Every structure is written in C-alpha cells, then in structure tokens.
Short mmCIF file of N, CA, C and O in Angstrom, two decimals:
data_model
loop_
_atom_site.label_atom_id
_atom_site.label_comp_id
_atom_site.label_asym_id
_atom_site.label_seq_id
_atom_site.Cartn_x
_atom_site.Cartn_y
_atom_site.Cartn_z
N UNK N 1 3.40 13.50 0.46
CA UNK N 1 3.48 13.07 -1.25
C UNK N 1 3.64 14.52 -1.82
O UNK N 1 2.95 15.69 -1.28
N UNK N 2 4.37 14.72 -2.59
CA UNK N 2 4.42 16.00 -3.29
C UNK N 2 3.26 16.18 -4.10
O UNK N 2 2.50 15.61 -4.31
N UNK N 3 3.22 17.15 -5.00
CA UNK N 3 1.95 17.63 -6.13
C UNK N 3 2.43 17.00 -7.38
O UNK N 3 1.36 17.27 -8.23
N UNK N 4 3.09 15.97 -7.69
CA UNK N 4 3.06 15.28 -8.99
C UNK N 4 1.93 14.65 -9.05
O UNK N 4 1.17 13.88 -8.32
N UNK N 5 1.57 14.67 -10.36
CA UNK N 5 0.17 14.00 -10.88
C UNK N 5 0.57 12.76 -11.70
O UNK N 5 -0.43 12.00 -12.19
N UNK N 6 1.79 12.12 -11.44
CA UNK N 6 1.85 11.13 -12.13
C UNK N 6 2.06 9.89 -11.27
O UNK N 6 3.00 9.43 -10.95
N UNK N 7 0.75 9.48 -10.55
CA UNK N 7 0.85 8.29 -9.62
C UNK N 7 -0.31 7.55 -10.23
O UNK N 7 -1.22 7.69 -11.13
N UNK N 8 0.19 6.18 -9.86
CA UNK N 8 -0.53 4.86 -10.51
C UNK N 8 -0.82 4.09 -9.37
O UNK N 8 0.09 3.80 -8.74
N UNK N 9 -2.15 3.76 -9.23
CA UNK N 9 -2.49 2.60 -8.21
C UNK N 9 -2.01 1.31 -8.65
O UNK N 9 -2.32 1.05 -9.86
N UNK N 10 -1.35 0.44 -8.07
CA UNK N 10 -1.08 -0.58 -8.73
C UNK N 10 -1.79 -1.68 -7.71
O UNK N 10 -1.96 -1.86 -6.62
N UNK N 11 -2.43 -2.72 -8.84
CA UNK N 11 -3.18 -3.71 -8.19
C UNK N 11 -3.44 -4.72 -8.88
O UNK N 11 -2.96 -4.84 -10.07
N UNK N 12 -3.89 -5.81 -8.64
CA UNK N 12 -3.63 -7.24 -9.39
C UNK N 12 -4.31 -7.41 -10.65
O UNK N 12 -3.92 -8.12 -11.38
N UNK N 13 -5.60 -6.63 -10.67
CA UNK N 13 -6.55 -6.76 -11.71
C UNK N 13 -6.37 -5.49 -12.90
O UNK N 13 -7.01 -5.45 -13.74
N UNK N 14 -5.21 -5.07 -12.90
CA UNK N 14 -5.13 -3.78 -13.55
C UNK N 14 -4.55 -4.28 -15.04
O UNK N 14 -3.82 -5.24 -15.08
N UNK N 15 -4.84 -3.39 -15.98
CA UNK N 15 -4.43 -3.73 -17.38
C UNK N 15 -3.04 -3.27 -17.54
O UNK N 15 -2.33 -2.39 -16.66
N UNK N 16 -2.32 -3.83 -18.42
CA UNK N 16 -0.87 -3.45 -18.64
C UNK N 16 -1.03 -1.92 -18.98
O UNK N 16 -2.01 -1.47 -19.80
N UNK N 17 0.14 -1.22 -18.92
CA UNK N 17 0.34 0.03 -19.01
C UNK N 17 1.67 0.46 -19.88
O UNK N 17 2.58 -0.24 -19.91
N UNK N 18 1.75 1.57 -20.55
CA UNK N 18 2.85 1.73 -21.39
C UNK N 18 3.21 3.40 -21.13
O UNK N 18 2.44 4.25 -21.02
N UNK N 19 4.57 3.46 -20.35
CA UNK N 19 4.87 4.76 -19.69
C UNK N 19 6.08 5.31 -20.25
O UNK N 19 6.87 4.50 -21.06
N UNK N 20 6.12 6.59 -20.92
CA UNK N 20 7.06 7.18 -21.31
C UNK N 20 7.76 8.15 -20.09
O UNK N 20 8.58 9.00 -20.92
N UNK N 21 7.29 8.15 -19.07
CA UNK N 21 7.83 9.01 -18.21
C UNK N 21 7.77 8.15 -16.65
O UNK N 21 7.25 7.24 -16.63
N UNK N 22 8.51 8.51 -15.83
CA UNK N 22 8.65 8.42 -14.35
C UNK N 22 7.15 8.54 -13.82
O UNK N 22 6.47 9.32 -13.92
N UNK N 23 7.01 7.68 -13.18
CA UNK N 23 5.66 7.54 -12.04
C UNK N 23 6.00 7.15 -10.74
O UNK N 23 7.02 6.46 -10.30
N UNK N 24 5.03 7.55 -9.90
CA UNK N 24 4.86 7.25 -8.39
C UNK N 24 3.95 6.13 -8.23
O UNK N 24 2.65 6.26 -8.70
N UNK N 25 4.44 5.02 -7.96
CA UNK N 25 3.17 4.15 -7.58
C UNK N 25 2.68 4.01 -6.18
O UNK N 25 3.59 4.18 -5.38
N UNK N 26 1.52 3.62 -6.02
CA UNK N 26 0.95 3.59 -4.75
C UNK N 26 0.41 2.18 -4.78
O UNK N 26 -0.62 1.66 -5.46
N UNK N 27 0.95 1.28 -3.86
CA UNK N 27 0.59 -0.24 -3.68
C UNK N 27 -0.80 -0.37 -2.76
O UNK N 27 -0.86 0.19 -1.80
N UNK N 28 -1.62 -1.20 -3.49
CA UNK N 28 -2.98 -1.60 -2.63
C UNK N 28 -2.38 -2.59 -1.62
O UNK N 28 -1.63 -3.18 -1.76
N UNK N 29 -3.53 -2.65 -0.89
CA UNK N 29 -2.98 -3.69 0.06
C UNK N 29 -2.70 -5.01 -0.18
O UNK N 29 -2.25 -5.79 0.66
N UNK N 30 -3.10 -5.48 -1.46
CA UNK N 30 -2.89 -6.78 -2.00
C UNK N 30 -1.13 -6.86 -1.70
O UNK N 30 -0.75 -8.21 -2.03
N UNK N 31 -0.38 -5.77 -1.98
CA UNK N 31 0.85 -5.99 -1.92
C UNK N 31 1.71 -5.61 -0.46
O UNK N 31 2.97 -5.77 -0.45
N UNK N 32 1.10 -5.57 0.71
CA UNK N 32 1.52 -5.30 1.74
C UNK N 32 0.92 -6.03 3.01
O UNK N 32 -0.59 -6.23 2.84
N UNK N 33 1.16 -5.93 4.10
CA UNK N 33 0.78 -6.52 5.20
C UNK N 33 1.00 -5.42 6.20
O UNK N 33 1.97 -4.88 6.19
N UNK N 34 -0.32 -5.10 6.88
CA UNK N 34 -0.06 -3.88 7.81
C UNK N 34 -0.57 -4.39 9.42
O UNK N 34 -1.28 -5.09 9.39
N UNK N 35 0.18 -3.75 10.14
CA UNK N 35 0.05 -3.85 11.50
C UNK N 35 0.16 -2.34 12.12
O UNK N 35 0.86 -1.73 12.19
N UNK N 36 -1.11 -2.03 12.71
CA UNK N 36 -1.21 -0.80 13.65
C UNK N 36 -1.09 -0.88 14.84
O UNK N 36 -1.90 -1.66 15.90
N UNK N 37 -0.11 -0.40 15.76
CA UNK N 37 -0.04 -0.55 16.77
C UNK N 37 0.21 1.00 17.69
O UNK N 37 0.99 1.76 17.32
N UNK N 38 -0.30 1.13 19.01
CA UNK N 38 -0.16 2.05 19.63
C UNK N 38 1.09 1.83 20.63
O UNK N 38 1.05 0.93 21.72
N UNK N 39 2.04 2.23 20.63
CA UNK N 39 3.45 1.78 21.33
C UNK N 39 4.05 3.12 21.67
O UNK N 39 3.93 4.10 21.04
N UNK N 40 4.63 3.03 22.99
CA UNK N 40 5.44 3.99 23.57
C UNK N 40 6.71 3.96 23.06
O UNK N 40 7.72 3.57 23.48
N UNK N 41 7.02 4.45 21.58
CA UNK N 41 8.07 4.53 21.01
C UNK N 41 8.23 5.80 20.38
O UNK N 41 7.29 6.28 19.80
N UNK N 42 9.59 6.65 20.35
CA UNK N 42 9.75 8.01 20.11
C UNK N 42 9.78 7.86 18.49
O UNK N 42 9.64 8.97 17.81
N UNK N 43 11.14 7.18 18.21
CA UNK N 43 11.44 7.28 16.76
C UNK N 43 11.61 6.05 16.04
O UNK N 43 11.28 4.82 16.32
N UNK N 44 11.38 6.44 14.87
CA UNK N 44 11.18 5.34 13.55
C UNK N 44 12.17 4.29 13.69
O UNK N 44 11.74 3.14 13.30
N UNK N 45 13.37 4.52 14.16
CA UNK N 45 14.37 3.77 13.96
C UNK N 45 14.29 2.49 15.00
O UNK N 45 14.71 1.27 14.91
N UNK N 46 13.65 3.02 16.22
CA UNK N 46 13.34 2.01 17.17
C UNK N 46 12.18 1.24 16.85
O UNK N 46 12.00 -0.13 17.00
N UNK N 47 11.22 1.92 16.00
CA UNK N 47 9.95 1.10 15.81
C UNK N 47 10.23 0.22 14.49
O UNK N 47 10.08 -1.14 14.69
N UNK N 48 11.35 0.42 13.99
CA UNK N 48 11.62 -0.46 12.96
C UNK N 48 12.40 -1.73 13.25
O UNK N 48 12.53 -2.76 12.72
N UNK N 49 13.18 -1.38 14.49
CA UNK N 49 13.85 -2.52 15.10
C UNK N 49 13.07 -3.84 15.48
O UNK N 49 13.40 -4.92 15.53
N UNK N 50 11.88 -3.39 15.93
CA UNK N 50 10.96 -4.57 16.69
C UNK N 50 9.77 -5.11 15.15
O UNK N 50 8.92 -5.90 15.52
N UNK N 51 9.91 -4.40 14.13
CA UNK N 51 8.77 -4.49 13.16
C UNK N 51 8.71 -6.17 12.88
O UNK N 51 8.12 -6.69 12.49
N UNK N 52 9.92 -6.69 12.46
CA UNK N 52 9.94 -8.06 11.93
C UNK N 52 9.41 -9.09 12.85
O UNK N 52 8.64 -10.11 12.93
N UNK N 53 9.56 -8.98 14.48
CA UNK N 53 8.98 -9.59 15.48
C UNK N 53 7.45 -9.35 15.38
O UNK N 53 6.69 -10.27 15.72
N UNK N 54 6.83 -8.15 15.11
CA UNK N 54 5.40 -8.32 15.08
C UNK N 54 4.71 -8.83 14.27
O UNK N 54 3.68 -9.35 14.15
N UNK N 55 5.46 -9.24 13.16
CA UNK N 55 5.02 -10.08 11.96
C UNK N 55 4.93 -11.97 12.09
O UNK N 55 4.69 -12.24 11.04
N UNK N 56 5.74 -11.80 12.95
CA UNK N 56 6.03 -13.33 13.04
C UNK N 56 4.80 -14.68 12.72
O UNK N 56 5.03 -15.48 11.95
N UNK N 57 3.70 -14.27 13.28
CA UNK N 57 2.56 -15.27 13.09
C UNK N 57 1.65 -14.69 11.78
O UNK N 57 0.93 -15.59 11.61
N UNK N 58 2.32 -13.85 11.04
CA UNK N 58 1.29 -13.08 9.99
C UNK N 58 1.85 -13.49 8.64
O UNK N 58 1.43 -13.22 7.42
N UNK N 59 2.97 -13.85 8.42
CA UNK N 59 3.84 -13.78 7.00
C UNK N 59 4.26 -15.26 6.91
O UNK N 59 4.40 -16.27 7.62
N UNK N 60 4.20 -15.43 5.51
CA UNK N 60 4.73 -16.48 4.89
C UNK N 60 6.00 -16.63 4.98
O UNK N 60 6.72 -15.80 4.62
N UNK N 61 6.72 -17.72 5.91
CA UNK N 61 7.95 -17.79 6.04
C UNK N 61 9.10 -18.12 5.12
O UNK N 61 10.19 -17.95 5.05
N UNK N 62 8.44 -18.60 3.87
CA UNK N 62 9.46 -18.88 2.65
C UNK N 62 9.58 -17.70 1.96
O UNK N 62 10.27 -17.71 0.90
N UNK N 63 9.04 -16.50 2.04
CA UNK N 63 9.51 -15.21 1.28
C UNK N 63 10.21 -14.26 2.19
O UNK N 63 10.12 -14.26 3.63
N UNK N 64 11.06 -13.54 1.33
CA UNK N 64 11.72 -12.39 2.35
C UNK N 64 11.25 -11.07 2.35
O UNK N 64 10.69 -10.69 1.17
N UNK N 65 11.10 -10.48 3.44
CA UNK N 65 10.11 -9.32 3.47
C UNK N 65 11.15 -8.19 3.92
O UNK N 65 12.04 -8.39 4.55
N UNK N 66 10.65 -6.91 3.57
CA UNK N 66 11.26 -5.75 3.87
C UNK N 66 10.11 -5.13 4.97
O UNK N 66 8.98 -5.37 4.83
N UNK N 67 10.63 -4.06 5.68
CA UNK N 67 9.69 -3.46 6.49
C UNK N 67 9.71 -2.00 6.43
O UNK N 67 11.07 -1.25 6.15
N UNK N 68 8.72 -1.27 6.46
CA UNK N 68 8.59 -0.08 6.56
C UNK N 68 7.80 0.51 8.03
O UNK N 68 6.85 -0.25 8.26
N UNK N 69 8.17 1.71 8.55
CA UNK N 69 7.09 2.13 9.56
C UNK N 69 7.01 3.60 9.24
O UNK N 69 7.92 4.38 8.93
N UNK N 70 5.58 3.95 9.85
CA UNK N 70 5.72 5.17 9.90
C UNK N 70 4.46 5.76 11.02
O UNK N 70 3.95 4.90 11.70
N UNK N 71 4.42 6.96 11.33
CA UNK N 71 3.64 7.45 12.53
C UNK N 71 2.60 8.21 11.97
O UNK N 71 2.75 9.21 11.25
N UNK N 72 1.47 7.96 12.60
CA UNK N 72 0.10 8.77 12.37
C UNK N 72 -0.78 8.97 13.64
O UNK N 72 -1.07 7.91 13.99
N UNK N 73 -0.83 9.90 13.82
CA UNK N 73 -1.75 10.54 15.18
C UNK N 73 -0.90 9.64 16.50
O UNK N 73 0.29 10.13 16.51
N UNK N 74 -1.63 8.73 17.14
CA UNK N 74 -0.86 8.40 18.20
C UNK N 74 -0.33 6.55 18.00
O UNK N 74 0.09 6.12 18.93
N UNK N 75 -0.25 6.45 16.77
CA UNK N 75 -0.20 4.83 16.47
C UNK N 75 0.93 5.00 15.42
O UNK N 75 1.17 5.86 14.69
N UNK N 76 1.69 3.98 15.56
CA UNK N 76 2.67 3.38 14.52
C UNK N 76 2.20 2.27 13.54
O UNK N 76 1.52 1.44 13.89
N UNK N 77 2.35 2.82 12.46
CA UNK N 77 1.96 1.66 11.19
C UNK N 77 3.19 0.87 10.58
O UNK N 77 4.28 1.50 10.48
N UNK N 78 3.08 -0.38 10.88
CA UNK N 78 4.02 -1.23 10.50
C UNK N 78 3.67 -1.98 9.03
O UNK N 78 2.62 -2.57 9.18
N UNK N 79 4.64 -1.84 8.13
CA UNK N 79 4.25 -2.52 6.80
C UNK N 79 5.40 -3.52 6.53
O UNK N 79 6.44 -3.25 6.68
N UNK N 80 4.96 -4.70 6.04
CA UNK N 80 5.86 -5.69 5.61
C UNK N 80 5.51 -6.04 4.19
O UNK N 80 4.21 -5.97 3.77
N UNK N 81 6.62 -6.20 3.24
CA UNK N 81 6.25 -6.29 1.87
C UNK N 81 7.53 -6.86 1.20
O UNK N 81 8.40 -7.12 1.77
N UNK N 82 7.08 -7.48 -0.12
CA UNK N 82 8.37 -8.51 -0.52
C UNK N 82 8.51 -7.79 -1.91
O UNK N 82 7.58 -7.81 -2.79
N UNK N 83 9.71 -7.01 -1.90
CA UNK N 83 9.93 -6.10 -2.92
C UNK N 83 10.15 -6.92 -4.20
O UNK N 83 9.83 -6.35 -5.40
N UNK N 84 10.56 -8.28 -4.37
CA UNK N 84 10.80 -8.89 -5.38
C UNK N 84 9.59 -9.22 -6.15
O UNK N 84 9.37 -9.00 -7.23
N UNK N 85 8.34 -9.38 -5.15
CA UNK N 85 7.15 -9.79 -5.82
C UNK N 85 6.46 -8.48 -6.55
O UNK N 85 5.88 -8.40 -7.45
N UNK N 86 6.75 -7.12 -5.90
CA UNK N 86 6.40 -6.09 -6.45
C UNK N 86 7.05 -5.70 -7.84
O UNK N 86 6.30 -5.33 -8.80
N UNK N 87 8.51 -5.96 -7.65
CA UNK N 87 9.50 -5.34 -8.77
C UNK N 87 8.86 -6.55 -10.27
O UNK N 87 8.43 -6.00 -11.21
N UNK N 88 8.51 -7.80 -10.05
CA UNK N 88 8.26 -8.71 -10.74
C UNK N 88 6.67 -8.29 -11.26
O UNK N 88 6.51 -8.55 -12.32
N UNK N 89 5.67 -8.08 -10.30
CA UNK N 89 4.50 -7.34 -11.07
C UNK N 89 4.44 -6.34 -11.96
O UNK N 89 4.19 -6.52 -12.75
N UNK N 90 5.18 -5.39 -11.37
CA UNK N 90 5.35 -3.99 -12.15
C UNK N 90 5.83 -4.36 -13.53
O UNK N 90 5.49 -3.74 -14.63
N UNK N 91 6.79 -5.20 -13.65
CA UNK N 91 7.37 -5.35 -14.96
C UNK N 91 6.45 -6.16 -15.54
O UNK N 91 6.32 -5.98 -17.09
N UNK N 92 5.38 -7.19 -15.16
CA UNK N 92 4.69 -7.70 -15.81
C UNK N 92 3.56 -7.10 -16.32
O UNK N 92 3.03 -7.34 -17.35
N UNK N 93 3.34 -5.82 -15.95
CA UNK N 93 2.28 -5.06 -16.43
C UNK N 93 2.90 -3.79 -17.48
O UNK N 93 2.17 -3.19 -18.01
N UNK N 94 4.34 -3.96 -17.45
CA UNK N 94 4.79 -3.31 -18.48
C UNK N 94 5.39 -1.96 -17.85
O UNK N 94 5.81 -1.23 -18.80
N UNK N 95 5.54 -1.87 -16.60
CA UNK N 95 6.53 -0.79 -16.31
C UNK N 95 7.90 -1.22 -15.96
O UNK N 95 8.17 -2.12 -15.07
N UNK N 96 8.67 -0.52 -16.36
CA UNK N 96 10.22 -1.00 -16.33
C UNK N 96 10.57 -0.09 -14.74
O UNK N 96 10.34 0.77 -14.30
N UNK N 97 11.37 -1.08 -14.09
CA UNK N 97 11.89 -0.44 -12.90
C UNK N 97 12.05 0.91 -12.77
O UNK N 97 11.99 1.72 -11.73
N UNK N 98 13.02 1.18 -13.75
CA UNK N 98 13.78 2.46 -13.76
C UNK N 98 12.69 3.50 -13.97
O UNK N 98 12.97 4.93 -13.41
N UNK N 99 11.34 3.59 -14.16
CA UNK N 99 10.39 4.51 -14.28
C UNK N 99 9.65 4.64 -12.94
O UNK N 99 8.98 5.73 -13.12
N UNK N 100 10.09 4.07 -12.09
CA UNK N 100 9.30 4.18 -10.74
C UNK N 100 10.19 4.86 -9.98
O UNK N 100 11.44 4.70 -9.52
N UNK N 101 9.59 6.29 -9.66
CA UNK N 101 10.23 7.11 -8.71
C UNK N 101 10.26 7.25 -7.26
O UNK N 101 11.17 7.48 -6.43
N UNK N 102 8.91 6.86 -6.91
CA UNK N 102 8.82 6.63 -5.66
C UNK N 102 7.62 5.46 -5.32
O UNK N 102 7.05 5.02 -6.24
N UNK N 103 7.44 4.91 -4.16
CA UNK N 103 6.65 3.67 -4.10
C UNK N 103 5.95 4.37 -2.50
O UNK N 103 6.70 4.69 -1.55
N UNK N 104 4.57 4.32 -2.51
CA UNK N 104 3.75 4.56 -1.68
C UNK N 104 2.81 3.60 -0.98
O UNK N 104 2.44 2.63 -1.79
N UNK N 105 2.24 3.46 0.43
CA UNK N 105 1.37 2.59 0.58
C UNK N 105 0.24 3.17 0.44
O UNK N 105 0.08 4.14 0.95
N UNK N 106 -0.83 2.46 0.09
CA UNK N 106 -2.40 3.15 -0.06
C UNK N 106 -2.65 3.44 1.38
O UNK N 106 -3.60 4.69 1.64
N UNK N 107 -2.34 2.65 2.60
CA UNK N 107 -2.62 3.25 4.02
C UNK N 107 -2.11 4.57 4.15
O UNK N 107 -2.83 5.45 4.93
N UNK N 108 -1.11 5.25 3.43
CA UNK N 108 -0.51 6.58 3.78
C UNK N 108 -1.77 7.38 3.39
O UNK N 108 -1.60 8.77 3.71
N UNK N 109 -2.52 7.07 2.46
CA UNK N 109 -3.55 7.96 1.88
C UNK N 109 -4.83 7.80 2.40
O UNK N 109 -6.05 8.27 2.07
N UNK N 110 -4.83 7.24 3.63
CA UNK N 110 -6.19 7.05 4.36
C UNK N 110 -7.25 8.02 4.39
O UNK N 110 -8.32 7.88 4.32
N UNK N 111 -6.63 9.16 5.05
CA UNK N 111 -7.46 10.17 5.15
C UNK N 111 -8.11 10.83 3.65
O UNK N 111 -9.20 11.67 3.79
N UNK N 112 -7.74 10.40 2.50
CA UNK N 112 -8.03 10.89 1.40
C UNK N 112 -8.90 9.56 0.78
O UNK N 112 -9.65 10.09 -0.38
N UNK N 113 -9.06 8.76 1.40
CA UNK N 113 -9.54 7.61 0.61
C UNK N 113 -11.09 7.50 1.65
O UNK N 113 -11.47 6.20 1.56
N UNK N 114 -11.74 8.33 1.74
CA UNK N 114 -12.94 8.08 2.56
C UNK N 114 -13.90 7.65 1.60
O UNK N 114 -14.80 6.91 1.81
N UNK N 115 -14.06 8.38 0.49
CA UNK N 115 -14.97 8.15 -0.66
C UNK N 115 -14.24 6.89 -1.63
O UNK N 115 -12.97 6.87 -1.74
N UNK N 116 -15.06 5.94 -1.81
CA UNK N 116 -14.39 4.67 -2.55
C UNK N 116 -13.79 5.08 -4.27
O UNK N 116 -14.19 5.82 -4.93
N UNK N 117 -12.72 4.46 -4.31
CA UNK N 117 -12.07 4.60 -5.43
C UNK N 117 -12.16 3.32 -6.29
O UNK N 117 -12.05 2.08 -5.68
N UNK N 118 -12.81 3.48 -7.31
CA UNK N 118 -13.02 2.24 -8.48
C UNK N 118 -11.59 1.86 -9.01
O UNK N 118 -11.22 2.51 -9.78
N UNK N 119 -11.00 0.64 -8.62
CA UNK N 119 -9.66 0.09 -9.20
C UNK N 119 -10.02 -0.48 -10.35
O UNK N 119 -9.08 -0.54 -11.46
N UNK N 120 -10.93 -1.36 -10.47
CA UNK N 120 -11.19 -2.26 -11.81
C UNK N 120 -12.51 -2.56 -11.90
O UNK N 120 -13.45 -2.28 -10.83
N UNK N 121 -12.82 -3.41 -12.62
CA UNK N 121 -14.35 -3.62 -12.55
C UNK N 121 -14.74 -4.87 -11.62
O UNK N 121 -16.03 -5.35 -11.59
N UNK N 122 -13.89 -5.20 -10.83
CA UNK N 122 -14.09 -6.12 -9.74
C UNK N 122 -13.87 -5.56 -8.35
O UNK N 122 -14.58 -5.93 -7.23
N UNK N 123 -12.90 -4.36 -8.10
CA UNK N 123 -12.63 -4.01 -6.92
C UNK N 123 -12.57 -2.39 -6.78
O UNK N 123 -12.30 -1.96 -7.79
N UNK N 124 -12.86 -2.22 -5.54
CA UNK N 124 -12.76 -0.54 -5.07
C UNK N 124 -11.82 -0.35 -3.97
O UNK N 124 -11.47 -1.50 -3.32
N UNK N 125 -11.33 0.53 -3.79
CA UNK N 125 -10.51 0.88 -2.33
C UNK N 125 -11.11 1.97 -1.71
O UNK N 125 -11.63 2.88 -2.28
N UNK N 126 -11.15 1.70 -0.21
CA UNK N 126 -11.79 2.58 0.18
C UNK N 126 -11.43 2.60 1.86
O UNK N 126 -10.76 1.44 2.29
N UNK N 127 -11.25 3.53 2.83
CA UNK N 127 -10.70 3.49 4.16
C UNK N 127 -12.10 3.18 5.03
O UNK N 127 -13.08 3.78 4.91
N UNK N 128 -11.84 2.06 5.75
CA UNK N 128 -12.74 1.64 6.82
C UNK N 128 -12.22 1.24 7.96
O UNK N 128 -11.22 0.82 8.10
N UNK N 129 -12.75 2.06 9.01
CA UNK N 129 -12.27 2.37 10.37
C UNK N 129 -10.93 2.58 10.56
O UNK N 129 -9.90 1.94 11.02
N UNK N 130 -10.16 3.30 9.61
CA UNK N 130 -8.81 3.92 9.31
C UNK N 130 -8.02 3.12 8.48
O UNK N 130 -6.69 3.36 8.84
N UNK N 131 -8.48 2.03 8.26
CA UNK N 131 -7.41 1.00 7.52
C UNK N 131 -8.12 1.00 5.77
O UNK N 131 -9.14 0.76 5.75
N UNK N 132 -7.19 1.25 5.02
CA UNK N 132 -7.29 1.32 3.64
C UNK N 132 -7.49 -0.53 3.13
O UNK N 132 -7.01 -1.15 3.52
N UNK N 133 -8.65 -0.59 2.68
CA UNK N 133 -9.23 -2.05 2.27
C UNK N 133 -9.66 -1.96 0.87
O UNK N 133 -10.39 -1.24 0.49
N UNK N 134 -9.27 -3.08 0.61
CA UNK N 134 -9.78 -3.38 -1.08
C UNK N 134 -11.07 -4.40 -0.92
O UNK N 134 -11.30 -5.23 0.09
N UNK N 135 -12.10 -3.96 -1.34
CA UNK N 135 -13.77 -4.32 -1.35
C UNK N 135 -14.00 -4.84 -2.64
O UNK N 135 -14.09 -4.18 -3.87
N UNK N 136 -14.70 -6.13 -2.95
CA UNK N 136 -15.19 -6.43 -4.18
C UNK N 136 -16.30 -5.46 -4.53
O UNK N 136 -17.23 -5.36 -3.60
N UNK N 137 -16.51 -5.02 -5.53
CA UNK N 137 -17.36 -4.13 -6.17
C UNK N 137 -18.75 -4.77 -6.02
O UNK N 137 -19.47 -3.98 -5.67
N UNK N 138 -19.05 -6.23 -6.20
CA UNK N 138 -20.41 -6.60 -5.96
C UNK N 138 -20.92 -6.30 -4.58
O UNK N 138 -22.17 -6.56 -4.50
N UNK N 139 -20.02 -6.11 -3.81
CA UNK N 139 -20.76 -5.95 -2.35
C UNK N 139 -21.11 -4.22 -2.06
O UNK N 139 -21.69 -4.14 -1.16
N UNK N 140 -20.96 -3.29 -3.02
CA UNK N 140 -21.40 -2.18 -2.78
C UNK N 140 -22.60 -1.89 -3.54
O UNK N 140 -23.01 -2.49 -4.56
N UNK N 141 -23.12 -0.97 -2.69
CA UNK N 141 -24.57 -0.40 -3.48
C UNK N 141 -24.31 0.05 -4.60
O UNK N 141 -23.28 0.80 -5.11
N UNK N 142 -24.96 -0.26 -5.55
CA UNK N 142 -25.08 0.03 -7.34
C UNK N 142 -25.13 1.32 -7.44
O UNK N 142 -24.86 2.07 -8.34
N UNK N 143 -25.67 2.07 -6.21
CA UNK N 143 -25.97 3.82 -6.61
C UNK N 143 -24.72 4.61 -6.16
O UNK N 143 -24.85 5.98 -6.03
N UNK N 144 -23.59 4.15 -5.59
CA UNK N 144 -22.86 4.73 -5.11
C UNK N 144 -21.75 5.25 -6.35
O UNK N 144 -21.64 4.68 -7.14
N UNK N 145 -21.31 6.60 -5.98
CA UNK N 145 -20.43 7.31 -6.96
C UNK N 145 -19.02 7.03 -6.56
O UNK N 145 -18.90 7.38 -5.48
N UNK N 146 -18.41 6.80 -7.73
CA UNK N 146 -16.78 6.42 -7.39
C UNK N 146 -16.17 7.57 -7.66
O UNK N 146 -16.25 8.29 -8.59
N UNK N 147 -14.70 7.96 -6.83
CA UNK N 147 -13.75 8.84 -7.02
C UNK N 147 -13.06 8.40 -8.25
O UNK N 147 -12.57 7.10 -8.51
#
C-alpha cells in the first residue's frame, strides 16, 4: 500500500460518510471469503486459474464472484468477492464509485492488525492465527485499548 492517509475500513455497521476526495477502501472479512493454501505454484496467474475450484463448497451459487490471489510467505491467499454487493453497499453509505481509487482486503494488513481496531460499537477487527477476523466487541476484555 502506498503512503496515502485516505483509507477507510468498510464494514456493515458503519455510519454513512460524505467524501469530497478519493479514498482507498479496505474491505473487512464481511465482504469476502478467504482460503489460505500452501501450494507448489510459482505465479499468480496459475493460482488464479484454480481459484474458482477452491471455493466450490464455500460460496452461494446464486451470486457471481470475482477472484483475487496474492502470495505471502509460503502460502497463497485466495479471495472470492461479489463486486456488485460491494458497489451497492458503498453507494448505500454515501460513497460514489468514482471516489474509490483502490480496494484492499483487510487480510493484506494482517501483520499490522495484531492489536485490535474498533470498527463500531459492536465489532472489532484483529488478526488471530494469521487471519484477519471480525469479533463482537462484547467478547473482548473491557480493559483492552483499541487502535
């Protein structure tokens, strides 16, 4: 990610926003399905070719999904997401599509999310066993300080 400070976590419980500039959005796990696999694949285009097959048993077949792959350490991360659902949601909270300059997955920030981030009065975002996860706030220790 570049050094821009115009990033916004997108989550279902967020308040509507008003923007006058472009923003990079970071999708929380509510908007994608993630599979982590250690595979003997060298190139991203090879991983992307098998992505759809990996998600066969995990996705709602009535929706159309797009796939993204990335490599971190010795594992491949496969993301399945429905771009129409994301577009509809960001427009419903007041973000015009042309204001979105880049989209990231929260999992791509896993090394930076060791400490919990409070997203709303109901949820936090934190990395647990190398996977970025949303956790209900009520399950957290009341003495935890949030980023």
